mmCIF file of C-alpha atoms in Angstrom:
data_model
loop_
_atom_site.group_PDB
_atom_site.id
_atom_site.type_symbol
_atom_site.label_atom_id
_atom_site.label_comp_id
_atom_site.label_asym_id
_atom_site.label_seq_id
_atom_site.Cartn_x
_atom_site.Cartn_y
_atom_site.Cartn_z
ATOM 1 C CA MET A 25 45.278 -36.885 -47.686
ATOM 2 C CA SER A 26 43.658 -34.793 -50.417
ATOM 3 C CA ILE A 27 44.250 -31.052 -50.701
ATOM 4 C CA GLY A 28 40.704 -30.416 -49.489
ATOM 5 C CA GLU A 29 41.221 -32.667 -46.464
ATOM 6 C CA MET A 30 44.549 -30.985 -45.752
ATOM 7 C CA LEU A 31 43.011 -27.503 -45.915
ATOM 8 C CA ALA A 32 40.088 -28.549 -43.723
ATOM 9 C CA ALA A 33 42.569 -29.987 -41.197
ATOM 10 C CA THR A 34 44.942 -26.999 -41.150
ATOM 11 C CA VAL A 35 42.723 -23.959 -41.839
ATOM 12 C CA PRO A 36 40.200 -23.464 -39.017
ATOM 13 C CA MET A 37 37.947 -21.153 -41.080
ATOM 14 C CA ALA A 38 37.489 -23.843 -43.739
ATOM 15 C CA ARG A 39 36.252 -26.211 -41.023
ATOM 16 C CA THR A 40 34.136 -23.548 -39.341
ATOM 17 C CA LEU A 41 32.281 -22.777 -42.582
ATOM 18 C CA ASN A 42 31.999 -26.488 -43.504
ATOM 19 C CA LEU A 43 33.548 -25.809 -46.901
ATOM 20 C CA GLU A 44 33.367 -28.699 -49.339
ATOM 21 C CA PHE A 45 36.330 -29.147 -51.694
ATOM 22 C CA LEU A 46 34.651 -30.588 -54.798
ATOM 23 C CA GLU A 47 37.513 -30.449 -57.296
ATOM 24 C CA THR A 48 41.165 -29.579 -56.841
ATOM 25 C CA THR A 49 43.533 -29.798 -59.787
ATOM 26 C CA PRO A 50 46.376 -27.567 -61.015
ATOM 27 C CA GLU A 51 43.908 -26.206 -63.613
ATOM 28 C CA LYS A 52 40.812 -25.615 -61.474
ATOM 29 C CA ALA A 53 39.577 -25.708 -57.894
ATOM 30 C CA VAL A 54 35.883 -25.799 -57.003
ATOM 31 C CA VAL A 55 34.788 -25.263 -53.409
ATOM 32 C CA ALA A 56 31.210 -25.151 -52.072
ATOM 33 C CA LEU A 57 29.725 -23.215 -49.178
ATOM 34 C CA PRO A 58 26.562 -24.969 -47.979
ATOM 35 C CA ASP A 59 23.537 -22.860 -47.054
ATOM 36 C CA GLN A 60 23.865 -22.379 -43.284
ATOM 37 C CA GLY A 61 21.777 -19.988 -41.234
ATOM 38 C CA ASP A 62 24.644 -19.294 -38.833
ATOM 39 C CA PHE A 63 26.519 -17.627 -41.693
ATOM 40 C CA HIS A 64 23.667 -15.625 -43.249
ATOM 41 C CA ASN A 65 23.607 -11.878 -43.656
ATOM 42 C CA HIS A 66 20.685 -9.529 -42.984
ATOM 43 C CA VAL A 67 18.861 -10.588 -46.200
ATOM 44 C CA GLY A 68 19.167 -14.342 -45.639
ATOM 45 C CA GLY A 69 22.039 -15.186 -47.972
ATOM 46 C CA PRO A 70 25.637 -16.079 -47.228
ATOM 47 C CA HIS A 71 27.499 -13.310 -45.424
ATOM 48 C CA ALA A 72 30.061 -11.371 -47.483
ATOM 49 C CA GLY A 73 32.835 -12.562 -45.162
ATOM 50 C CA ALA A 74 31.831 -16.192 -45.693
ATOM 51 C CA MET A 75 31.879 -15.695 -49.465
ATOM 52 C CA PHE A 76 35.303 -14.027 -49.249
ATOM 53 C CA THR A 77 36.603 -16.993 -47.249
ATOM 54 C CA LEU A 78 35.063 -19.374 -49.779
ATOM 55 C CA GLY A 79 36.848 -17.628 -52.671
ATOM 56 C CA GLU A 80 40.158 -17.332 -50.839
ATOM 57 C CA SER A 81 39.968 -21.021 -49.927
ATOM 58 C CA ALA A 82 39.378 -21.994 -53.556
ATOM 59 C CA SER A 83 42.382 -19.899 -54.551
ATOM 60 C CA GLY A 84 44.511 -21.587 -51.896
ATOM 61 C CA ALA A 85 43.419 -25.020 -53.085
ATOM 62 C CA ILE A 86 44.499 -24.376 -56.673
ATOM 63 C CA VAL A 87 47.796 -22.874 -55.493
ATOM 64 C CA LEU A 88 48.540 -26.039 -53.503
ATOM 65 C CA ALA A 89 47.527 -28.239 -56.433
ATOM 66 C CA ALA A 90 49.651 -26.289 -58.921
ATOM 67 C CA PHE A 91 52.682 -25.656 -56.720
ATOM 68 C CA GLY A 92 52.640 -28.417 -54.100
ATOM 69 C CA GLU A 93 55.938 -29.771 -55.420
ATOM 70 C CA GLN A 94 57.564 -26.423 -54.554
ATOM 71 C CA LEU A 95 56.635 -26.482 -50.840
ATOM 72 C CA SER A 96 60.048 -27.807 -49.810
ATOM 73 C CA ARG A 97 61.672 -24.603 -51.089
ATOM 74 C CA ALA A 98 58.947 -21.929 -50.973
ATOM 75 C CA VAL A 99 55.851 -21.040 -48.989
ATOM 76 C CA PRO A 100 52.714 -19.782 -50.770
ATOM 77 C CA LEU A 101 51.342 -16.525 -49.343
ATOM 78 C CA ALA A 102 48.413 -14.358 -50.355
ATOM 79 C CA VAL A 103 49.659 -10.860 -51.226
ATOM 80 C CA SER A 104 46.378 -9.067 -51.929
ATOM 81 C CA ALA A 105 42.739 -9.749 -52.702
ATOM 82 C CA GLU A 106 39.855 -7.956 -54.376
ATOM 83 C CA ILE A 107 36.223 -8.991 -54.438
ATOM 84 C CA ALA A 108 33.208 -7.595 -56.251
ATOM 85 C CA TYR A 109 29.712 -8.626 -55.208
ATOM 86 C CA LYS A 110 27.658 -8.741 -58.428
ATOM 87 C CA LYS A 111 24.273 -10.254 -57.522
ATOM 88 C CA LEU A 112 22.434 -11.371 -54.444
ATOM 89 C CA ALA A 113 23.655 -14.779 -53.339
ATOM 90 C CA MET A 114 21.056 -17.053 -51.801
ATOM 91 C CA GLY A 115 21.360 -20.691 -50.832
ATOM 92 C CA PRO A 116 24.523 -22.697 -51.397
ATOM 93 C CA VAL A 117 27.267 -21.089 -53.474
ATOM 94 C CA THR A 118 30.388 -22.421 -55.165
ATOM 95 C CA ALA A 119 33.690 -20.781 -55.960
ATOM 96 C CA THR A 120 35.690 -21.799 -59.026
ATOM 97 C CA ALA A 121 39.341 -20.744 -59.077
ATOM 98 C CA THR A 122 41.717 -20.635 -62.050
ATOM 99 C CA LEU A 123 45.361 -19.577 -62.288
ATOM 100 C CA GLY A 124 45.997 -16.303 -64.080
ATOM 101 C CA ARG A 125 49.494 -17.322 -65.275
ATOM 102 C CA PRO A 126 50.891 -20.638 -66.456
ATOM 103 C CA ALA A 127 52.414 -22.529 -63.520
ATOM 104 C CA VAL A 128 55.541 -23.245 -65.561
ATOM 105 C CA GLU A 129 56.245 -19.477 -65.794
ATOM 106 C CA VAL A 130 55.843 -19.045 -62.041
ATOM 107 C CA VAL A 131 58.193 -21.965 -61.308
ATOM 108 C CA ALA A 132 60.736 -20.580 -63.803
ATOM 109 C CA GLU A 133 60.814 -17.297 -61.843
ATOM 110 C CA LEU A 134 61.319 -19.230 -58.633
ATOM 111 C CA ASP A 135 64.113 -21.239 -60.299
ATOM 112 C CA ALA A 136 65.758 -17.948 -61.312
ATOM 113 C CA GLY A 137 65.888 -16.861 -57.663
ATOM 114 C CA ARG A 138 62.988 -14.421 -57.852
ATOM 115 C CA ARG A 139 59.839 -14.272 -55.730
ATOM 116 C CA PRO A 140 57.069 -14.755 -58.283
ATOM 117 C CA GLU A 141 53.604 -13.248 -57.965
ATOM 118 C CA PHE A 142 50.580 -14.561 -59.824
ATOM 119 C CA PRO A 143 46.842 -13.912 -59.794
ATOM 120 C CA VAL A 144 44.120 -16.442 -59.160
ATOM 121 C CA SER A 145 40.669 -15.570 -60.531
ATOM 122 C CA ILE A 146 37.591 -16.816 -58.725
ATOM 123 C CA ALA A 147 33.947 -16.826 -59.798
ATOM 124 C CA ILE A 148 31.336 -17.315 -57.066
ATOM 125 C CA GLN A 149 28.027 -18.735 -58.298
ATOM 126 C CA ARG A 150 24.571 -19.641 -57.036
ATOM 127 C CA GLU A 151 22.979 -22.994 -57.809
ATOM 128 C CA ASP A 152 21.233 -21.462 -60.846
ATOM 129 C CA GLY A 153 24.635 -20.575 -62.335
ATOM 130 C CA ALA A 154 24.389 -16.815 -61.810
ATOM 131 C CA VAL A 155 27.730 -15.255 -60.893
ATOM 132 C CA THR A 156 27.218 -13.480 -57.580
ATOM 133 C CA GLY A 157 30.814 -12.456 -57.029
ATOM 134 C CA GLU A 158 34.162 -12.133 -58.754
ATOM 135 C CA MET A 159 37.418 -12.203 -56.880
ATOM 136 C CA THR A 160 41.125 -12.025 -57.566
ATOM 137 C CA VAL A 161 43.751 -13.133 -55.087
ATOM 138 C CA VAL A 162 47.381 -12.360 -55.888
ATOM 139 C CA TRP A 163 49.721 -15.006 -54.483
ATOM 140 C CA THR A 164 53.474 -15.286 -54.155
ATOM 141 C CA LEU A 165 55.854 -18.165 -53.618
ATOM 142 C CA ARG A 166 58.266 -16.875 -50.976
ATOM 143 C CA PRO A 167 61.540 -18.791 -51.141
ATOM 144 C CA ASN A 168 62.583 -20.443 -47.869
ATOM 145 C CA GLY A 169 65.639 -19.126 -46.130
#
């Protein structure tokens, strides 16, 4: 099962919004939100909450790709999130997530018995490439036990 399939199976909001996991690697995750009238706002574009969920889902996908081998000893949890809406989003949008720290540094902190935190940066774009939103989700790997 791919990371996208796993997230769609275990995260009801990802299924509800029909998110499409286009690319999921430890270096980058790209997730698409199709244009769906049920999730439009008052001006006909994707609702802010749908775009937030899109960005958070992309961040979760890259976290699983980068740290999936650590799941037996730590659980990934979102600590905080910030989003800035830059331009009007219309039609389908995609979110591209990248890690803000090298994964090897995060794992080294976990190995040292600490609870690492790390940012994931997300750009949300329209089909024409315009960035409509920028988001940062800070994640942690909480050690089990």
